[in-house]
CSV table of C-alpha atoms in Angstrom, one decimal:
chain,number,residue,atom,x,y,z
A,1,MET,CA,-37.0,-28.7,1.4
A,2,SER,CA,-34.8,-29.0,4.4
A,3,THR,CA,-31.4,-30.7,4.6
A,4,GLU,CA,-28.2,-30.5,6.6
A,5,LEU,CA,-25.7,-32.8,5.1
A,6,GLU,CA,-23.2,-34.7,7.1
A,7,PRO,CA,-19.7,-35.1,5.7
A,8,LEU,CA,-19.9,-37.9,3.1
A,9,SER,CA,-17.5,-40.8,2.4
A,10,ILE,CA,-15.9,-40.8,-1.0
A,11,ASP,CA,-18.2,-43.5,-2.4
A,12,ARG,CA,-21.3,-41.5,-1.3
A,13,ALA,CA,-19.8,-38.2,-2.4
A,14,ILE,CA,-19.3,-39.5,-6.0
A,15,GLY,CA,-23.0,-40.0,-6.5
A,16,GLN,CA,-23.7,-36.5,-5.5
A,17,LYS,CA,-21.9,-35.3,-8.6
A,18,ILE,CA,-24.2,-37.1,-10.9
A,19,LEU,CA,-27.5,-35.7,-12.3
A,20,LEU,CA,-29.5,-38.5,-13.8
A,21,ALA,CA,-32.0,-38.5,-16.6
A,22,PHE,CA,-34.7,-41.0,-17.3
A,23,GLU,CA,-37.8,-41.6,-19.4
A,24,GLY,CA,-41.1,-41.6,-17.5
A,25,LYS,CA,-43.9,-39.2,-16.7
A,26,ASP,CA,-46.4,-40.9,-14.4
A,27,ASP,CA,-45.0,-44.1,-13.0
A,28,LEU,CA,-41.2,-44.0,-12.3
A,29,PRO,CA,-39.4,-46.8,-14.2
A,30,GLY,CA,-38.6,-49.7,-11.8
A,31,GLU,CA,-34.9,-49.5,-12.6
A,32,ILE,CA,-34.7,-45.9,-11.4
A,33,ARG,CA,-34.9,-46.9,-7.8
A,34,ASP,CA,-32.2,-49.5,-8.4
A,35,VAL,CA,-30.0,-46.9,-10.0
A,36,ILE,CA,-30.6,-44.5,-7.1
A,37,ARG,CA,-29.6,-47.2,-4.6
A,38,LYS,CA,-26.4,-47.9,-6.5
A,39,VAL,CA,-25.4,-44.4,-7.5
A,40,ARG,CA,-27.0,-42.3,-4.8
A,41,PRO,CA,-27.2,-39.4,-7.2
A,42,GLY,CA,-27.2,-35.7,-6.5
A,43,GLY,CA,-30.4,-35.3,-8.5
A,44,PHE,CA,-32.1,-35.3,-11.9
A,45,THR,CA,-32.7,-33.2,-15.0
A,46,LEU,CA,-36.2,-33.4,-16.4
A,47,TYR,CA,-36.8,-33.2,-20.2
A,48,ARG,CA,-39.9,-32.1,-21.9
A,49,ALA,CA,-40.1,-35.1,-24.3
A,50,LEU,CA,-39.3,-37.7,-21.6
A,51,ASN,CA,-40.8,-36.4,-18.4
A,52,ILE,CA,-43.3,-33.6,-18.8
A,53,GLU,CA,-47.0,-33.2,-19.7
A,54,ASN,CA,-48.3,-30.5,-17.5
A,55,PRO,CA,-47.5,-28.7,-14.2
A,56,ALA,CA,-49.7,-31.0,-12.0
A,57,GLN,CA,-48.1,-34.1,-13.5
A,58,VAL,CA,-44.6,-32.7,-13.0
A,59,HIS,CA,-45.4,-31.8,-9.4
A,60,GLN,CA,-46.4,-35.4,-8.7
A,61,LEU,CA,-43.2,-36.6,-10.4
A,62,THR,CA,-40.9,-34.4,-8.4
A,63,GLN,CA,-42.7,-35.3,-5.2
A,64,ALA,CA,-42.3,-39.0,-6.0
A,65,LEU,CA,-38.6,-38.5,-6.6
A,66,GLN,CA,-38.1,-36.6,-3.3
A,67,GLN,CA,-40.0,-39.4,-1.5
A,68,ILE,CA,-37.5,-41.9,-2.9
A,69,ALA,CA,-34.7,-39.8,-1.6
A,70,LEU,CA,-36.3,-39.7,1.8
A,71,GLU,CA,-36.8,-43.5,1.9
A,72,GLU,CA,-33.3,-44.2,0.7
A,73,GLY,CA,-31.7,-41.9,3.4
A,74,LEU,CA,-30.5,-39.4,0.8
A,75,SER,CA,-30.5,-35.6,1.0
A,76,PRO,CA,-33.2,-34.1,-1.1
A,77,PHE,CA,-32.5,-34.3,-4.8
A,78,LEU,CA,-31.5,-31.4,-7.0
A,79,ILE,CA,-34.1,-31.4,-9.8
A,80,ALA,CA,-33.3,-29.2,-12.8
A,81,ALA,CA,-34.9,-28.2,-16.1
A,82,ASP,CA,-34.3,-25.9,-19.0
A,83,GLN,CA,-36.9,-23.2,-18.4
A,84,GLU,CA,-35.5,-20.3,-20.2
A,85,GLY,CA,-38.6,-18.6,-21.6
A,86,GLY,CA,-39.0,-18.2,-25.3
A,87,GLN,CA,-37.9,-21.1,-27.6
A,88,LEU,CA,-36.8,-23.4,-24.8
A,89,MET,CA,-39.4,-24.3,-22.2
A,90,ALA,CA,-39.1,-27.7,-20.6
A,91,ILE,CA,-42.5,-27.2,-18.9
A,92,GLY,CA,-44.8,-25.6,-21.5
A,93,GLU,CA,-48.4,-26.4,-21.2
A,94,GLY,CA,-50.1,-24.5,-18.4
A,95,THR,CA,-47.0,-22.4,-17.5
A,96,THR,CA,-46.6,-18.8,-18.3
A,97,GLN,CA,-45.2,-18.5,-21.9
A,98,LEU,CA,-42.6,-15.8,-21.5
A,99,PRO,CA,-41.4,-14.3,-24.8
A,100,GLY,CA,-37.7,-15.1,-24.2
A,101,ASN,CA,-34.4,-13.3,-23.7
A,102,LEU,CA,-34.1,-11.5,-27.0
A,103,ALA,CA,-37.5,-10.0,-26.4
A,104,LEU,CA,-36.3,-8.8,-23.0
A,105,GLY,CA,-33.3,-7.3,-24.7
A,106,ALA,CA,-35.5,-5.5,-27.1
A,107,ALA,CA,-37.6,-4.2,-24.2
A,108,GLY,CA,-34.4,-3.1,-22.6
A,109,SER,CA,-35.7,-3.3,-19.0
A,110,THR,CA,-33.8,-4.8,-16.1
A,111,GLU,CA,-36.9,-4.6,-14.1
A,112,LEU,CA,-38.8,-6.8,-16.6
A,113,ALA,CA,-35.9,-9.2,-16.7
A,114,HIS,CA,-36.1,-9.5,-12.9
A,115,GLN,CA,-39.8,-10.0,-13.1
A,116,ALA,CA,-39.3,-12.7,-15.7
A,117,GLY,CA,-36.9,-14.4,-13.4
A,118,VAL,CA,-39.4,-14.3,-10.6
A,119,VAL,CA,-42.1,-15.8,-12.8
A,120,LEU,CA,-39.8,-18.6,-13.9
A,121,GLY,CA,-38.6,-19.3,-10.4
A,122,ARG,CA,-42.0,-19.2,-8.7
A,123,GLU,CA,-43.5,-21.5,-11.2
A,124,LEU,CA,-40.6,-24.0,-11.0
A,125,ALA,CA,-40.7,-23.9,-7.2
A,126,ALA,CA,-44.4,-24.6,-7.2
A,127,ILE,CA,-43.9,-27.8,-9.3
A,128,GLY,CA,-40.9,-29.0,-7.3
A,129,ILE,CA,-38.0,-28.0,-9.6
A,130,ASN,CA,-35.2,-26.3,-7.7
A,131,ILE,CA,-32.6,-25.5,-10.4
A,132,ASP,CA,-33.3,-23.6,-13.6
A,133,TYR,CA,-30.7,-23.9,-16.3
A,134,ALA,CA,-31.1,-20.2,-17.0
A,135,PRO,CA,-30.3,-17.5,-17.9
A,136,CYS,CA,-28.5,-17.8,-21.2
A,137,CYS,CA,-25.6,-15.3,-20.8
A,138,ASP,CA,-24.3,-15.7,-24.3
A,139,VAL,CA,-23.7,-12.5,-26.3
A,140,ASN,CA,-25.1,-13.3,-29.7
A,141,VAL,CA,-22.6,-11.4,-31.9
A,142,ASN,CA,-22.6,-14.0,-34.8
A,143,PRO,CA,-25.8,-13.8,-37.0
A,144,HIS,CA,-25.0,-17.4,-38.2
A,145,ASN,CA,-25.1,-18.8,-34.7
A,146,PRO,CA,-27.3,-21.9,-35.0
A,147,VAL,CA,-28.0,-22.6,-31.3
A,148,VAL,CA,-28.2,-19.4,-29.3
A,149,GLY,CA,-30.2,-16.8,-31.3
A,150,THR,CA,-33.2,-15.6,-29.4
A,151,ARG,CA,-32.0,-17.3,-26.3
A,152,SER,CA,-29.5,-14.4,-25.9
A,153,PHE,CA,-30.5,-11.0,-24.6
A,154,GLY,CA,-28.7,-9.5,-27.6
A,155,GLN,CA,-25.3,-8.5,-29.0
A,156,ASP,CA,-24.3,-5.7,-26.6
A,157,PRO,CA,-22.2,-7.2,-23.7
A,158,ARG,CA,-23.2,-4.5,-21.3
A,159,LYS,CA,-26.9,-5.0,-21.9
A,160,VAL,CA,-26.6,-8.8,-21.8
A,161,ALA,CA,-24.7,-8.4,-18.5
A,162,ALA,CA,-27.3,-6.2,-16.9
A,163,LEU,CA,-30.2,-8.4,-18.0
A,164,SER,CA,-28.5,-11.6,-17.0
A,165,ALA,CA,-27.8,-10.3,-13.5
A,166,ALA,CA,-31.4,-9.2,-13.1
A,167,MET,CA,-32.8,-12.5,-14.2
A,168,VAL,CA,-30.5,-14.4,-11.9
A,169,ALA,CA,-31.7,-12.3,-9.0
A,170,GLY,CA,-35.3,-12.9,-9.9
A,171,ILE,CA,-35.0,-16.6,-10.2
A,172,GLN,CA,-33.2,-17.0,-6.9
A,173,ALA,CA,-35.5,-14.6,-5.1
A,174,SER,CA,-38.1,-17.3,-5.7
A,175,GLY,CA,-36.0,-20.0,-4.0
A,176,VAL,CA,-34.7,-21.6,-7.2
A,177,ALA,CA,-31.0,-21.8,-8.1
A,178,ALA,CA,-30.0,-20.2,-11.3
A,179,ALA,CA,-27.4,-21.7,-13.7
A,180,ALA,CA,-25.8,-19.0,-15.9
A,181,LYS,CA,-24.8,-20.6,-19.2
A,182,HIS,CA,-23.0,-21.4,-21.5
A,183,PHE,CA,-19.5,-20.5,-20.1
A,184,PRO,CA,-17.3,-19.0,-21.4
A,185,GLY,CA,-19.8,-17.9,-24.1
A,186,HIS,CA,-21.5,-19.6,-27.0
A,187,GLY,CA,-22.6,-16.5,-28.8
A,188,ASP,CA,-19.9,-16.3,-31.4
A,189,THR,CA,-20.0,-19.7,-32.9
A,190,ALA,CA,-21.2,-20.9,-36.3
A,191,SER,CA,-21.8,-24.5,-35.3
A,192,ASP,CA,-23.9,-26.3,-32.8
A,193,SER,CA,-22.2,-28.2,-29.9
A,194,HIS,CA,-25.0,-30.8,-30.1
A,195,HIS,CA,-23.3,-32.0,-33.3
A,196,GLY,CA,-19.6,-31.1,-33.1
A,197,VAL,CA,-17.0,-29.0,-31.3
A,198,PRO,CA,-17.5,-25.3,-32.1
A,199,VAL,CA,-14.3,-23.2,-32.0
A,200,VAL,CA,-14.2,-19.7,-30.6
A,201,PRO,CA,-11.1,-18.2,-32.1
A,202,HIS,CA,-10.7,-15.2,-29.9
A,203,ARG,CA,-7.9,-14.2,-27.6
A,204,LEU,CA,-8.4,-13.7,-23.9
A,205,GLU,CA,-8.5,-9.9,-24.3
A,206,ARG,CA,-11.5,-10.1,-26.6
A,207,LEU,CA,-13.3,-12.6,-24.2
A,208,ARG,CA,-12.9,-10.1,-21.4
A,209,GLU,CA,-14.5,-7.4,-23.5
A,210,VAL,CA,-17.4,-9.4,-25.0
A,211,GLU,CA,-18.1,-13.0,-23.7
A,212,LEU,CA,-17.1,-12.8,-20.1
A,213,PRO,CA,-18.9,-9.6,-18.7
A,214,PRO,CA,-22.4,-11.3,-18.6
A,215,PHE,CA,-21.0,-14.2,-16.6
A,216,ALA,CA,-19.1,-11.8,-14.3
A,217,ALA,CA,-22.4,-9.9,-13.7
A,218,ALA,CA,-24.3,-13.1,-13.1
A,219,ILE,CA,-21.7,-14.2,-10.5
A,220,ARG,CA,-21.9,-10.8,-8.8
A,221,ALA,CA,-25.7,-11.2,-8.7
A,222,GLY,CA,-25.1,-14.5,-6.8
A,223,ALA,CA,-25.7,-17.2,-9.4
A,224,LYS,CA,-25.5,-20.5,-7.6
A,225,LEU,CA,-24.3,-22.4,-10.7
A,226,VAL,CA,-22.5,-21.9,-14.0
A,227,MET,CA,-23.1,-24.3,-16.9
A,228,THR,CA,-20.2,-24.9,-19.2
A,229,ALA,CA,-20.1,-24.9,-23.0
A,230,HIS,CA,-18.7,-27.8,-25.0
A,231,LEU,CA,-16.7,-25.5,-27.2
A,232,ALA,CA,-12.9,-25.0,-27.8
A,233,LEU,CA,-10.9,-21.8,-27.3
A,234,PRO,CA,-7.5,-22.5,-28.8
A,235,GLU,CA,-6.2,-19.0,-28.1
A,236,VAL,CA,-6.8,-19.6,-24.4
A,237,ASP,CA,-5.6,-23.1,-23.8
A,238,GLY,CA,-3.8,-24.0,-27.1
A,239,ARG,CA,-6.1,-26.7,-28.4
A,240,ASP,CA,-8.9,-26.6,-30.9
A,241,ASP,CA,-10.3,-30.0,-29.8
A,242,LEU,CA,-10.6,-29.5,-26.1
A,243,PRO,CA,-14.1,-28.4,-24.9
A,244,ALA,CA,-14.2,-25.8,-22.1
A,245,THR,CA,-16.1,-28.5,-20.1
A,246,LEU,CA,-12.8,-30.4,-19.9
A,247,SER,CA,-10.4,-27.5,-19.7
A,248,THR,CA,-8.7,-26.8,-16.4
A,249,SER,CA,-7.4,-23.5,-17.6
A,250,ILE,CA,-10.9,-22.3,-18.5
A,251,LEU,CA,-12.7,-23.7,-15.4
A,252,GLN,CA,-10.1,-23.1,-12.8
A,253,GLY,CA,-8.2,-20.2,-14.4
A,254,LEU,CA,-11.0,-18.1,-15.9
A,255,LEU,CA,-14.0,-19.1,-14.0
A,256,ARG,CA,-12.7,-19.7,-10.5
A,257,ARG,CA,-9.7,-17.5,-10.2
A,258,GLU,CA,-10.3,-14.6,-12.6
A,259,LEU,CA,-14.1,-14.3,-12.1
A,260,GLY,CA,-14.1,-15.4,-8.5
A,261,PHE,CA,-16.9,-18.0,-8.9
A,262,SER,CA,-17.3,-20.1,-5.8
A,263,GLY,CA,-20.5,-21.9,-6.7
A,264,LEU,CA,-21.2,-25.1,-8.6
A,265,ILE,CA,-20.0,-25.8,-12.1
A,266,VAL,CA,-22.3,-28.0,-14.1
A,267,THR,CA,-21.7,-29.5,-17.5
A,268,ASP,CA,-24.0,-29.0,-20.4
A,269,ALA,CA,-25.5,-32.4,-21.4
A,270,LEU,CA,-22.9,-35.1,-21.7
A,271,ASP,CA,-24.7,-36.8,-24.6
A,272,MET,CA,-23.7,-34.0,-27.0
A,273,ARG,CA,-21.3,-35.0,-29.8
A,274,ALA,CA,-18.9,-32.1,-29.0
A,275,ILE,CA,-18.0,-33.6,-25.6
A,276,LEU,CA,-17.8,-37.3,-26.6
A,277,GLN,CA,-15.4,-37.1,-29.6
A,278,GLY,CA,-14.6,-40.8,-29.6
A,279,MET,CA,-14.2,-41.0,-25.8
A,280,SER,CA,-16.4,-43.1,-23.6
A,281,ILE,CA,-18.8,-41.3,-21.3
A,282,GLU,CA,-16.8,-42.8,-18.4
A,283,GLN,CA,-13.6,-41.1,-19.7
A,284,VAL,CA,-15.5,-37.8,-20.2
A,285,ALA,CA,-16.8,-37.9,-16.6
A,286,VAL,CA,-13.3,-38.4,-15.1
A,287,SER,CA,-11.8,-35.7,-17.3
A,288,ALA,CA,-14.6,-33.3,-16.5
A,289,VAL,CA,-14.3,-33.8,-12.7
A,290,SER,CA,-10.5,-33.5,-13.0
A,291,ALA,CA,-10.8,-30.2,-14.8
A,292,GLY,CA,-13.1,-28.8,-12.1
A,293,ILE,CA,-16.6,-29.9,-12.8
A,294,ASP,CA,-18.9,-30.3,-9.8
A,295,LEU,CA,-22.0,-31.8,-11.4
A,296,LEU,CA,-22.2,-34.1,-14.4
A,297,LEU,CA,-25.4,-33.6,-16.4
A,298,LEU,CA,-26.2,-36.9,-18.0
A,299,GLY,CA,-28.3,-36.7,-21.2
A,300,PRO,CA,-31.4,-38.7,-21.7
A,301,SER,CA,-29.7,-41.1,-24.1
A,302,GLN,CA,-27.1,-42.2,-21.5
A,303,THR,CA,-28.0,-45.3,-19.7
A,304,SER,CA,-24.8,-46.1,-17.9
A,305,PRO,CA,-24.8,-44.1,-14.6
A,306,ALA,CA,-23.5,-47.1,-12.6
A,307,SER,CA,-20.5,-47.5,-14.9
A,308,ILE,CA,-19.8,-43.7,-14.6
A,309,TYR,CA,-20.1,-44.0,-10.8
A,310,ASN,CA,-17.7,-47.0,-10.8
A,311,ARG,CA,-15.2,-45.3,-13.0
A,312,LEU,CA,-15.1,-42.2,-10.8
A,313,LEU,CA,-14.8,-44.3,-7.7
A,314,GLU,CA,-11.9,-46.2,-9.3
A,315,SER,CA,-10.2,-43.0,-10.3
A,316,THR,CA,-10.5,-41.6,-6.8
A,317,GLN,CA,-9.1,-44.7,-5.2
A,318,GLN,CA,-6.2,-44.8,-7.6
A,319,GLY,CA,-5.3,-41.2,-7.1
A,320,GLU,CA,-6.3,-40.1,-10.6
A,321,LEU,CA,-8.6,-37.6,-9.1
A,322,ASP,CA,-7.3,-35.2,-6.4
A,323,THR,CA,-9.0,-36.0,-3.1
A,324,GLU,CA,-8.8,-32.5,-1.7
A,325,SER,CA,-10.4,-31.0,-4.8
A,326,PHE,CA,-13.0,-33.7,-4.8
A,327,GLN,CA,-13.9,-32.9,-1.2
A,328,ALA,CA,-14.1,-29.2,-1.9
A,329,SER,CA,-16.5,-30.0,-4.7
A,330,THR,CA,-18.6,-32.1,-2.3
A,331,ARG,CA,-18.7,-29.1,0.1
A,332,ARG,CA,-20.0,-26.9,-2.7
A,333,ILE,CA,-22.8,-29.4,-3.5
A,334,LYS,CA,-23.6,-29.4,0.2
A,335,ALA,CA,-23.7,-25.7,0.3
A,336,LEU,CA,-26.3,-25.5,-2.5
A,337,LYS,CA,-28.5,-28.1,-1.0
A,338,ASP,CA,-28.3,-26.3,2.4
A,339,TRP,CA,-29.3,-23.0,0.7
A,340,LEU,CA,-32.2,-24.7,-1.0
A,341,GLY,CA,-33.3,-26.2,2.3
A,342,LYS,CA,-33.5,-22.8,3.9
A,343,GLN,CA,-35.8,-21.3,1.3
A,344,ALA,CA,-39.4,-20.4,2.0
A,345,LEU,CA,-42.0,-23.0,1.3
A,346,PRO,CA,-42.9,-23.1,-2.4
A,347,PRO,CA,-46.1,-21.4,-3.6
A,348,GLU,CA,-49.2,-23.4,-4.3
A,349,LEU,CA,-49.6,-25.0,-7.7
A,350,ASP,CA,-52.2,-22.4,-8.8
A,351,VAL,CA,-49.5,-19.8,-9.1
A,352,VAL,CA,-48.4,-21.5,-12.3
A,353,GLY,CA,-49.8,-19.6,-15.3
A,354,CYS,CA,-51.6,-17.2,-13.0
A,355,ALA,CA,-53.0,-13.8,-14.2
A,356,ALA,CA,-50.2,-11.8,-12.6
A,357,HIS,CA,-47.6,-13.9,-14.4
A,358,GLN,CA,-49.5,-13.7,-17.7
A,359,ALA,CA,-49.5,-9.9,-17.3
A,360,VAL,CA,-45.7,-9.9,-17.0
A,361,ALA,CA,-45.4,-11.9,-20.2
A,362,THR,CA,-47.8,-9.6,-22.0
A,363,GLU,CA,-45.9,-6.5,-21.0
A,364,ILE,CA,-42.6,-8.0,-22.2
A,365,ALA,CA,-44.1,-9.0,-25.5
A,366,GLY,CA,-45.7,-5.6,-26.0
A,367,ARG,CA,-42.5,-3.7,-25.2
A,368,SER,CA,-40.4,-6.0,-27.3
A,369,ILE,CA,-42.2,-5.3,-30.6
A,370,THR,CA,-39.9,-3.1,-32.7
A,371,LEU,CA,-41.1,-1.3,-35.8
A,372,VAL,CA,-38.2,-1.2,-38.2
A,373,ARG,CA,-40.0,0.6,-40.9
A,374,ASP,CA,-43.6,1.3,-42.2
A,375,GLN,CA,-43.1,2.9,-45.6
A,376,GLY,CA,-46.4,1.6,-46.7
A,377,GLY,CA,-48.3,3.2,-43.8
A,378,LEU,CA,-49.9,-0.2,-43.0
A,379,LEU,CA,-49.8,0.2,-39.2
A,380,PRO,CA,-51.9,0.1,-37.3
A,381,LEU,CA,-53.7,-2.5,-39.3
A,382,ARG,CA,-56.9,-1.4,-41.0
A,383,LEU,CA,-59.6,-3.1,-43.2
A,384,GLN,CA,-62.4,-1.5,-45.1
A,385,SER,CA,-65.8,-3.0,-45.3
A,386,GLY,CA,-65.7,-6.2,-47.4
A,387,GLN,CA,-61.9,-6.5,-47.3
A,388,ARG,CA,-60.1,-9.6,-46.1
A,389,MET,CA,-56.8,-10.2,-44.3
A,390,ALA,CA,-54.6,-13.3,-44.4
A,391,VAL,CA,-52.0,-14.3,-41.8
A,392,ILE,CA,-49.2,-16.5,-43.3
A,393,LEU,CA,-46.9,-18.4,-41.0
A,394,PRO,CA,-44.3,-21.1,-41.1
A,395,ARG,CA,-45.3,-24.1,-39.0
A,396,PRO,CA,-43.6,-24.0,-35.6
A,397,LEU,CA,-40.5,-26.2,-35.7
A,398,ASP,CA,-37.7,-27.1,-33.4
A,399,LEU,CA,-34.7,-25.6,-35.3
A,400,THR,CA,-32.1,-27.0,-32.8
A,401,PRO,CA,-32.1,-29.7,-30.1
A,402,ALA,CA,-32.4,-26.8,-27.6
A,403,ASP,CA,-35.8,-25.8,-28.9
A,404,THR,CA,-39.4,-26.6,-27.9
A,405,SER,CA,-41.2,-24.5,-30.5
A,406,SER,CA,-42.8,-27.5,-32.1
A,407,TYR,CA,-45.1,-27.7,-29.1
A,408,VAL,CA,-46.5,-24.2,-29.7
A,409,SER,CA,-49.7,-23.5,-31.7
A,410,PRO,CA,-49.7,-20.1,-33.6
A,411,ALA,CA,-52.3,-17.7,-32.2
A,412,LEU,CA,-51.8,-14.6,-34.2
A,413,ALA,CA,-54.7,-15.1,-36.5
A,414,GLN,CA,-57.0,-16.0,-33.6
A,415,GLU,CA,-56.0,-12.7,-31.8
A,416,LEU,CA,-56.5,-10.6,-34.9
A,417,ARG,CA,-60.0,-12.0,-35.2
A,418,ARG,CA,-60.8,-10.2,-32.0
A,419,TYR,CA,-60.5,-7.0,-34.1
A,420,PHE,CA,-61.4,-8.1,-37.6
A,421,SER,CA,-64.0,-10.6,-38.7
A,422,THR,CA,-62.4,-11.6,-42.0
A,423,VAL,CA,-59.0,-13.1,-41.1
A,424,ASP,CA,-57.8,-16.3,-42.7
A,425,GLU,CA,-54.7,-18.3,-41.7
A,426,TYR,CA,-52.2,-20.2,-43.9
A,427,LEU,CA,-49.6,-22.5,-42.3
A,428,LEU,CA,-46.7,-23.4,-44.6
A,429,PRO,CA,-43.6,-25.6,-44.2
A,430,HIS,CA,-40.6,-23.9,-42.6
A,431,ALA,CA,-38.8,-24.4,-45.9
A,432,PRO,CA,-41.6,-24.0,-48.5
A,433,GLN,CA,-41.1,-25.6,-51.9
A,434,ASP,CA,-41.9,-24.1,-55.3
A,435,GLN,CA,-45.3,-25.8,-55.4
A,436,ASP,CA,-46.1,-24.4,-51.9
A,437,ILE,CA,-45.2,-20.9,-53.0
A,438,ALA,CA,-47.1,-21.2,-56.2
A,439,ALA,CA,-50.2,-22.5,-54.5
A,440,LEU,CA,-50.1,-19.6,-52.0
A,441,LEU,CA,-49.7,-17.0,-54.7
A,442,GLY,CA,-52.9,-18.4,-56.2
A,443,GLN,CA,-54.7,-17.8,-52.9
A,444,VAL,CA,-53.5,-14.4,-51.8
A,445,GLN,CA,-55.0,-12.4,-54.7
A,446,LYS,CA,-58.3,-12.2,-52.9
A,447,TYR,CA,-56.9,-10.4,-49.9
A,448,SER,CA,-56.5,-6.7,-49.3
A,449,LEU,CA,-53.9,-7.1,-46.6
A,450,LEU,CA,-51.3,-9.7,-45.7
A,451,VAL,CA,-49.4,-10.4,-42.4
A,452,LEU,CA,-46.5,-12.5,-43.4
A,453,CYS,CA,-44.5,-14.0,-40.5
A,454,THR,CA,-41.0,-15.4,-40.7
A,455,LEU,CA,-38.9,-17.8,-38.6
A,456,ASN,CA,-35.2,-17.1,-39.2
A,457,ALA,CA,-35.7,-16.6,-43.0
A,458,TYR,CA,-32.3,-15.0,-43.2
A,459,SER,CA,-30.8,-18.6,-42.9
A,460,GLN,CA,-33.6,-20.3,-44.8
A,461,PRO,CA,-33.5,-19.4,-48.5
A,462,ASP,CA,-36.8,-21.1,-49.4
A,463,GLN,CA,-38.6,-19.1,-46.8
A,464,ALA,CA,-36.9,-15.9,-48.0
A,465,SER,CA,-38.0,-16.8,-51.6
A,466,LEU,CA,-41.6,-17.0,-50.3
A,467,VAL,CA,-41.4,-13.5,-48.8
A,468,LYS,CA,-39.9,-12.0,-52.0
A,469,ALA,CA,-42.6,-13.6,-54.1
A,470,ILE,CA,-45.4,-12.2,-51.8
A,471,VAL,CA,-43.9,-8.8,-51.7
A,472,GLN,CA,-43.6,-8.7,-55.5
A,473,THR,CA,-47.4,-9.2,-55.8
A,474,GLY,CA,-47.9,-5.7,-54.7
A,475,ILE,CA,-50.5,-6.7,-52.1
A,476,PRO,CA,-50.1,-4.6,-49.0
A,477,CYS,CA,-48.0,-6.8,-46.7
A,478,VAL,CA,-46.7,-6.5,-43.1
A,479,VAL,CA,-43.6,-8.7,-42.7
A,480,ALA,CA,-43.1,-9.8,-39.0
A,481,ALA,CA,-39.9,-11.6,-37.9
A,482,LEU,CA,-41.0,-13.9,-35.1
A,483,ARG,CA,-37.4,-14.8,-34.1
A,484,MET,CA,-34.3,-13.1,-35.3
A,485,PRO,CA,-34.5,-9.6,-36.7
A,486,TYR,CA,-31.8,-10.4,-39.2
A,487,ASP,CA,-34.6,-11.6,-41.5
A,488,LEU,CA,-35.0,-8.2,-43.1
A,489,ALA,CA,-31.6,-8.6,-44.8
A,490,ALA,CA,-33.0,-11.5,-46.8
A,491,PHE,CA,-35.8,-9.4,-48.4
A,492,PRO,CA,-34.8,-5.7,-48.2
A,493,ASP,CA,-37.7,-4.7,-50.4
A,494,ALA,CA,-40.3,-5.3,-47.7
A,495,SER,CA,-41.8,-1.9,-47.0
A,496,THR,CA,-43.3,-2.7,-43.6
A,497,PHE,CA,-41.2,-4.8,-41.2
A,498,VAL,CA,-41.6,-5.5,-37.5
């Protein structure tokens, strides 16, 4: 992608600040071209449910979008996606399924984090996506955090900082821009900004010790973008209802001046309840740009880009938005597009999911597995002649809006059958009811060994009840936490836990 942008008039510069979303996978909706002509957007965000089936299809879609940009006389579009690895993969089928950031934190290797970034970047570049909304730089210090969890590298700020920087470097070495998120840190919240405004109650001194170091490291590593969080920091700017996305003191004071960030600031999705709070999307857009936002990430449910464009234009013409700041933002967008235009040609599509990338994922997975205890001496797994094993798992489920786990098919039983001929699988609801537990208890008596997997059972009492009931049968049982390791606290009697 090559571009050298000329200075833009205000009316054209406004559109560059807007990242559109739309529903369509093969044929672009007819109204998209009309919106492009009116708004002249900076680019698009692609969503798994709306735009994505497989890498080849996404490649055709991104090429079609860039062709429209060419035909309309626009600079090449920024095309972004949430390709974090782990629980949030905008492009899933056919891509390399990396285990995710918490697995990298358990592995404790900056080299693997860099390799993971390279894998993400190369595969995105091959299919035509040039911004990755990754890595997640949040320090997950709150076990009850409903939205970050395994998306974080862990709870140690120094480790999170080192791994964040390594992943940024890997993504951008592949010619894709990285967006460090969610500034100034979503790791110590007990609510989800998709549903309301989380409040981080800490003073600035604490933020400097815990939340900010990973972002500082990502910035030093050259992160081209930082994504904001729709959360309030009353000890920083005096309000418990003002999201960081709309806070001048946080964006200009903390991010620009204190951390020295000179790249693009992009919002989290603007269809989240935490940002709207009774305001119109047009009001939110003006407030965000006024606070220092460069790129407005429209969510898939927002169908009013033209009205957002018109309101921004009106605000600029009436002096509500500072012209000098607006032009500085335009120059930052230009700088990113110029950087993208100077990157090497993307790899061929066959790099997506290739053997070398799969080997990286396998190494991360292997090194991330942590044995907490094996008091029963059940590992490595063993079966005598005539004995049977059962694998018990909750059905994959999207636990938050920032989750694509429901697209995943469990493969543990299938893999174990490579080593043991008598392995059965039981898939249960994420929150099993009494009748589900009773039915399972009636089945497991015929097995000599159980592998019982959990998905955040520490926050799901029904799932924890299932584990306790199974453990009490006395059947040898390996309990494996597939997401957060906090699960053990919900069933401390489990003798073997990984």
